[in-house]
Short mmCIF file of C-alpha atoms in Angstrom, two decimals:
data_model
loop_
_atom_site.label_atom_id
_atom_site.label_comp_id
_atom_site.label_asym_id
_atom_site.label_seq_id
_atom_site.Cartn_x
_atom_site.Cartn_y
_atom_site.Cartn_z
CA MET A 1 0.28 -0.01 -0.27
CA ASP A 2 1.20 3.74 -0.45
CA LEU A 3 0.05 7.19 1.12
CA ARG A 4 -1.50 8.06 -1.83
CA GLN A 5 -4.23 4.97 -1.25
CA LEU A 6 -4.62 5.77 2.21
CA ARG A 7 -5.47 8.85 1.43
CA HIS A 8 -8.39 7.60 -1.06
CA PHE A 9 -9.70 5.26 1.74
CA LEU A 10 -9.56 8.38 4.20
CA ALA A 11 -11.86 10.76 1.83
CA LEU A 12 -14.13 7.62 1.15
CA ALA A 13 -14.54 7.00 5.10
CA LYS A 14 -15.64 10.70 5.06
CA HIS A 15 -17.95 11.18 2.35
CA LEU A 16 -19.16 7.63 2.36
CA ASN A 17 -20.01 7.78 -1.71
CA PHE A 18 -17.43 6.93 -4.46
CA THR A 19 -18.33 9.78 -6.49
CA ARG A 20 -17.89 12.49 -4.09
CA ALA A 21 -15.11 11.07 -2.60
CA ALA A 22 -13.00 10.72 -6.26
CA GLU A 23 -14.19 14.28 -6.40
CA ALA A 24 -12.58 15.23 -3.00
CA ALA A 25 -9.19 12.99 -4.35
CA CYS A 26 -9.43 14.82 -7.93
CA ILE A 27 -9.50 11.74 -9.88
CA THR A 28 -11.79 9.46 -11.89
CA GLN A 29 -14.18 7.49 -10.15
CA SER A 30 -13.10 4.51 -12.09
CA ALA A 31 -9.14 5.06 -10.88
CA PHE A 32 -10.62 5.86 -7.34
CA SER A 33 -12.38 2.45 -7.05
CA ARG A 34 -9.11 0.73 -8.32
CA SER A 35 -7.38 2.48 -5.58
CA ILE A 36 -9.83 1.07 -2.69
CA GLN A 37 -10.30 -2.29 -4.39
CA GLY A 38 -6.06 -2.59 -4.50
CA LEU A 39 -5.98 -1.54 -1.08
CA GLU A 40 -8.64 -4.40 0.23
CA ASN A 41 -6.73 -7.06 -1.70
CA GLU A 42 -3.78 -5.83 0.09
CA LEU A 43 -5.12 -6.13 3.27
CA GLY A 44 -6.83 -9.37 2.60
CA GLY A 45 -10.67 -8.35 2.98
CA PRO A 46 -13.39 -5.93 2.23
CA LEU A 47 -13.16 -2.23 3.86
CA VAL A 48 -16.61 -0.98 3.14
CA GLU A 49 -20.00 -2.27 2.36
CA ARG A 50 -21.18 -1.08 -0.91
CA GLY A 51 -25.17 -0.32 -1.14
CA GLY A 52 -27.55 1.42 -3.15
CA ARG A 53 -27.20 4.49 -0.63
CA GLY A 54 -23.75 4.69 -0.43
CA VAL A 55 -21.31 2.78 1.68
CA VAL A 56 -20.83 1.68 5.35
CA LEU A 57 -17.36 0.92 6.99
CA THR A 58 -16.78 -2.23 8.09
CA ALA A 59 -14.75 -2.96 11.20
CA LYS A 60 -11.72 -3.40 9.09
CA GLY A 61 -12.50 -0.41 7.72
CA GLU A 62 -13.12 1.29 11.09
CA ALA A 63 -9.94 0.22 12.46
CA LEU A 64 -8.00 1.43 9.17
CA ARG A 65 -9.51 4.63 9.60
CA ALA A 66 -7.88 5.53 12.78
CA ARG A 67 -4.50 4.15 11.94
CA ALA A 68 -4.33 6.04 8.63
CA THR A 69 -5.06 9.19 10.04
CA ARG A 70 -2.35 8.60 12.25
CA LEU A 71 0.10 7.24 9.58
CA LEU A 72 -0.84 10.41 7.53
CA ALA A 73 -0.16 12.83 10.01
CA GLU A 74 3.20 10.94 10.98
CA ALA A 75 4.13 11.55 7.55
CA SER A 76 3.58 14.96 7.05
CA ASN A 77 5.51 15.40 10.42
CA LEU A 78 8.41 13.53 9.44
CA ARG A 79 8.39 15.50 5.86
CA ASP A 80 8.61 18.74 7.88
CA GLU A 81 11.18 17.97 10.34
CA MET A 82 13.51 16.11 7.46
CA ALA A 83 13.32 19.41 5.51
CA ALA A 84 13.70 21.50 8.47
CA ASN A 85 16.85 19.25 9.46
CA ASP A 86 18.59 18.99 5.91
CA THR A 87 21.59 20.59 6.15
CA ASN A 88 22.30 21.02 2.67
CA GLU A 89 18.66 22.68 1.44
CA ARG A 90 18.64 24.55 4.56
CA GLU A 91 14.95 25.52 4.22
CA ARG A 92 12.02 25.92 6.47
CA ARG A 93 8.41 24.81 4.76
CA LEU A 94 5.26 25.22 5.77
CA SER A 95 1.78 24.08 3.94
CA PHE A 96 -1.38 25.53 4.50
CA GLY A 97 -5.00 26.17 3.54
CA ALA A 98 -6.96 29.38 2.66
CA GLY A 99 -10.59 29.63 1.45
CA PRO A 100 -11.03 31.93 -1.73
CA LEU A 101 -12.41 34.45 0.80
CA VAL A 102 -9.57 34.90 3.19
CA ALA A 103 -7.23 35.04 0.13
CA ALA A 104 -8.51 38.33 -0.90
CA ARG A 105 -6.50 40.59 1.89
CA LEU A 106 -6.35 38.84 5.13
CA VAL A 107 -3.80 35.98 3.85
CA PRO A 108 -1.62 38.49 1.94
CA GLU A 109 -1.10 41.06 4.50
CA ALA A 110 -0.63 38.26 6.97
CA LEU A 111 1.96 36.73 4.81
CA ALA A 112 3.69 40.11 3.99
CA GLY A 113 4.82 40.19 7.71
CA PHE A 114 5.65 36.06 8.36
CA LEU A 115 8.54 36.48 5.05
CA ALA A 116 9.77 39.58 6.35
CA GLY A 117 10.43 37.66 9.84
CA PHE A 118 11.09 34.40 8.25
CA PRO A 119 12.59 34.73 4.98
CA ASP A 120 14.05 31.19 4.38
CA THR A 121 10.27 29.56 4.53
CA VAL A 122 9.59 27.82 1.53
CA LEU A 123 5.25 28.29 1.40
CA ASP A 124 2.71 26.21 0.32
CA VAL A 125 -0.43 28.11 -0.01
CA ARG A 126 -3.68 25.61 -0.86
CA ILE A 127 -6.55 28.15 -2.38
CA GLU A 128 -9.48 25.69 -2.33
CA LYS A 129 -12.77 25.71 -1.20
CA PRO A 130 -13.35 25.00 3.05
CA SER A 131 -14.73 21.44 2.16
CA ALA A 132 -11.74 20.63 -0.17
CA LEU A 133 -9.24 22.27 2.35
CA LEU A 134 -10.64 20.24 5.45
CA SER A 135 -9.62 16.90 3.28
CA LEU A 136 -6.44 18.02 2.92
CA LEU A 137 -5.98 18.49 6.92
CA ASP A 138 -7.42 15.28 7.30
CA GLU A 139 -4.87 13.72 4.91
CA GLY A 140 -2.04 15.38 6.46
CA VAL A 141 -1.00 17.65 3.27
CA ILE A 142 -1.81 21.26 5.07
CA SER A 143 -1.01 21.90 8.91
CA PHE A 144 -4.27 24.24 8.99
CA LEU A 145 -6.52 26.32 7.27
CA VAL A 146 -8.19 29.48 7.53
CA ALA A 147 -11.62 29.82 5.69
CA ASP A 148 -15.50 30.72 6.14
CA LEU A 149 -16.65 28.69 9.06
CA ARG A 150 -20.47 28.25 7.60
CA HIS A 151 -19.19 26.20 4.80
CA MET A 152 -17.12 23.50 6.64
CA GLU A 153 -18.48 20.58 9.46
CA ILE A 154 -16.12 21.22 11.92
CA ASP A 155 -16.66 18.53 14.98
CA THR A 156 -14.22 17.28 18.11
CA ARG A 157 -11.47 16.22 15.68
CA TYR A 158 -10.59 19.98 15.18
CA LEU A 159 -9.07 22.99 16.95
CA ALA A 160 -11.14 26.03 15.59
CA ARG A 161 -9.96 30.01 16.56
CA PRO A 162 -12.50 32.18 15.21
CA LEU A 163 -11.96 35.51 14.01
CA ARG A 164 -13.59 38.49 13.08
CA PHE A 165 -16.98 38.54 11.23
CA ARG A 166 -16.70 40.21 7.32
CA ASN A 167 -19.43 42.17 5.83
CA PHE A 168 -20.38 42.37 2.22
CA GLY A 169 -21.30 45.30 0.01
CA LEU A 170 -21.32 46.76 -3.90
CA PHE A 171 -19.34 48.90 -5.67
CA CYS A 172 -18.67 49.74 -9.22
CA ARG A 173 -16.18 51.95 -11.09
CA ALA A 174 -16.13 55.74 -10.93
CA GLY A 175 -18.62 57.25 -13.08
CA HIS A 176 -20.69 54.15 -13.56
CA PRO A 177 -24.56 55.22 -14.87
CA LEU A 178 -25.83 53.99 -11.45
CA LEU A 179 -24.00 57.09 -9.54
CA ALA A 180 -25.80 59.66 -11.53
CA GLN A 181 -29.04 59.23 -9.59
CA PRO A 182 -29.00 59.48 -5.47
CA ALA A 183 -29.88 55.85 -4.32
CA PRO A 184 -31.03 53.60 -7.20
CA ARG A 185 -33.31 51.02 -6.17
CA PHE A 186 -31.46 47.23 -5.80
CA GLY A 187 -33.57 45.93 -8.75
CA GLN A 188 -32.41 48.52 -10.84
CA LEU A 189 -28.78 46.92 -10.27
CA MET A 190 -30.43 43.76 -12.73
CA ASP A 191 -29.88 46.15 -15.60
CA TYR A 192 -26.31 45.95 -15.50
CA PRO A 193 -23.81 42.86 -15.24
CA ARG A 194 -23.48 41.52 -11.90
CA VAL A 195 -19.93 39.87 -10.57
CA SER A 196 -18.70 39.15 -7.24
CA ALA A 197 -15.92 37.49 -4.99
CA MET A 198 -17.00 33.44 -3.71
CA LEU A 199 -19.70 34.63 -1.79
CA PRO A 200 -21.31 32.80 1.81
CA LEU A 201 -24.03 30.70 0.83
CA GLU A 202 -26.74 33.26 2.43
CA LEU A 203 -25.71 35.94 0.39
CA ARG A 204 -25.48 33.61 -2.71
CA ALA A 205 -29.03 32.73 -2.16
CA LEU A 206 -30.23 36.31 -1.06
CA LEU A 207 -28.88 37.61 -4.51
CA GLN A 208 -30.66 34.72 -6.37
CA GLU A 209 -34.09 35.41 -4.60
CA HIS A 210 -33.77 39.40 -5.86
CA TRP A 211 -31.86 39.11 -9.27
CA GLY A 212 -32.58 35.61 -10.33
CA THR A 213 -35.52 36.40 -12.17
CA PRO A 214 -35.52 35.86 -15.40
CA GLY A 215 -31.66 35.22 -15.86
CA PRO A 216 -28.81 34.49 -13.69
CA ALA A 217 -28.20 35.87 -10.47
CA LEU A 218 -24.48 36.68 -11.17
CA ASN A 219 -23.00 36.86 -14.56
CA LEU A 220 -19.53 35.73 -12.45
CA GLU A 221 -18.49 34.58 -9.28
CA THR A 222 -14.84 34.18 -8.92
CA GLN A 223 -12.23 32.87 -6.68
CA TYR A 224 -9.26 34.94 -8.29
CA ASN A 225 -9.55 38.05 -6.39
CA ASP A 226 -7.48 40.31 -8.37
CA LEU A 227 -9.81 39.76 -11.63
CA LEU A 228 -12.85 41.32 -10.04
CA PRO A 229 -11.74 45.22 -9.81
CA LYS A 230 -10.31 44.75 -13.41
CA LEU A 231 -13.60 43.60 -14.42
CA VAL A 232 -15.68 46.10 -12.30
CA GLY A 233 -13.17 48.93 -13.22
CA ALA A 234 -13.02 48.37 -17.17
CA SER A 235 -16.97 47.93 -17.61
CA ASP A 236 -20.32 48.86 -15.99
CA SER A 237 -20.51 45.67 -14.01
CA VAL A 238 -21.66 45.77 -10.31
CA GLY A 239 -19.33 44.13 -8.09
CA VAL A 240 -20.25 42.50 -5.22
CA ALA A 241 -17.19 41.91 -2.42
CA GLN A 242 -16.02 41.91 1.41
CA LEU A 243 -15.96 45.33 2.57
CA GLU A 244 -12.37 45.29 3.72
CA VAL A 245 -11.70 44.40 -0.05
CA ILE A 246 -13.59 47.44 -1.34
CA GLU A 247 -12.37 49.76 0.93
CA PRO A 248 -8.94 50.19 -0.66
CA LEU A 249 -10.11 50.40 -4.08
CA ILE A 250 -12.30 53.41 -3.22
CA GLN A 251 -9.16 54.99 -1.89
CA SER A 252 -7.61 54.76 -5.34
CA GLY A 253 -10.07 57.01 -6.55
CA ALA A 254 -11.25 54.69 -9.43
CA PHE A 255 -14.03 52.80 -7.51
CA GLN A 256 -16.70 54.26 -5.34
CA ARG A 257 -19.13 52.28 -2.84
CA LEU A 258 -22.77 51.80 -4.28
CA TYR A 259 -25.69 52.09 -1.74
CA CYS A 260 -29.63 51.11 -3.00
CA GLN A 261 -32.61 52.87 -0.96
CA ASP A 262 -33.79 49.29 -0.67
CA GLU A 263 -30.95 47.25 0.20
CA PRO A 264 -31.39 43.91 1.75
CA ALA A 265 -30.67 43.76 5.32
CA LEU A 266 -28.94 40.70 4.67
CA LEU A 267 -26.69 42.34 2.57
CA ARG A 268 -25.91 44.78 5.07
CA ASP A 269 -25.57 42.62 8.08
CA GLY A 270 -24.81 39.10 6.52
CA GLY A 271 -21.14 38.09 5.89
CA ALA A 272 -18.39 35.47 6.69
CA CYS A 273 -17.57 34.15 9.81
CA PHE A 274 -13.46 33.74 9.34
CA VAL A 275 -11.92 31.04 11.48
CA ILE A 276 -8.46 29.22 11.63
CA VAL A 277 -8.57 25.30 12.02
CA GLN A 278 -6.12 22.42 13.01
CA ARG A 279 -6.23 18.84 13.87
CA ALA A 280 -6.84 18.45 17.40
CA ASP A 281 -4.25 15.25 17.52
CA GLN A 282 -1.52 16.94 15.23
CA PRO A 283 0.74 19.35 16.94
CA LEU A 284 1.92 22.47 15.02
CA GLY A 285 5.16 22.89 13.86
CA THR A 286 7.09 26.22 14.19
CA GLU A 287 6.08 28.25 11.16
CA ALA A 288 2.62 26.78 11.13
CA ARG A 289 2.49 28.58 14.91
CA HIS A 290 3.84 31.81 13.51
CA MET A 291 1.63 32.15 10.69
CA ILE A 292 -1.40 32.03 12.82
CA GLU A 293 0.16 34.94 15.03
CA ALA A 294 0.56 36.53 11.80
CA LEU A 295 -3.17 36.07 10.68
CA VAL A 296 -4.44 37.18 14.34
CA ASP A 297 -1.94 40.07 14.55
CA VAL A 298 -3.49 41.23 11.02
CA ASP A 299 -7.08 40.33 12.10
CA GLU A 300 -6.87 42.42 15.37
CA ALA A 301 -5.05 45.15 13.91
CA ALA A 302 -8.29 45.79 11.44
CA THR A 303 -10.74 45.21 14.22
CA ALA A 304 -8.69 48.12 16.09
CA GLY A 305 -9.25 50.15 13.09
CA THR A 306 -5.08 50.89 13.03
CA PRO A 307 -4.00 49.03 10.27
CA GLN A 308 -0.42 47.39 11.08
CA PRO A 309 2.42 47.37 8.63
CA SER A 310 3.92 44.40 8.13
CA TYR A 311 7.38 44.97 9.02
CA GLN A 312 5.72 45.67 12.67
CA VAL A 313 4.16 42.31 12.30
CA ALA A 314 7.25 40.63 11.47
CA ARG A 315 9.16 42.17 14.38
CA GLN A 316 6.70 40.82 17.15
CA LEU A 317 6.93 37.14 15.47
CA ALA A 318 10.60 37.74 16.14
CA LEU A 319 10.51 38.86 19.82
#
């Protein structure tokens, strides 16, 4: 057996469905099934019972799930330790995950401070949907993740550290036709293309309710955060994004906040609950702990309304 097969098995143990588990593993269902069958053949018995409603772990499968989780965590720790102790490479390594929302501003600012204090660290930052990041965390591929809590199912296997709540708003380019009137109605925005960053589920449902008839609620919902201002700035599109993403765009003078006289309360008060998640049974390495401190420092500085320069964050980490 190999670690890849164990990762596939843990994905199946989590989803209890071959199709969803194969999607999480990013391989075809036929290749995924062959991987599980090969593991069963090598271990001398079925690991799951297959049925019309999905699969159920056998006693052998339950035992393997516990062992495989520990083995993958140990393999991840071993990889990090060997990389850190390699006197030829002299490289520190850190792998962590970030949801598309946190990748817009929080993670880049925290990374700037972290790298100023730890310039010899090689980083592997996985930008994925929160559910996919949880799978990577379970497999030992990443040390921790930071994402929107409401897109994940967190149980007692994890330790979660909440960050501040993020609100969303509307924005457009300076000189947009909608700015010619004091406050347009929310329905008038349907006359223009509508684009957004990745949205929390309840905000997506809200826009679908208000803008989804007769066409799509959004023309584009992207996880590539740098694409949004480029598109809004070059067209009459209306953008939906986190306020902390909109604010620096407004300060540039090229964009303006867009307020509607009948703006739904949920758009004003709803948002994203960011959280840092790690495995309860897997201790963090030095780099992971410092990166989490950098995330928390940037988050708390924004909460206090006093943006903290990256060199100050780096100095705090180095003390």
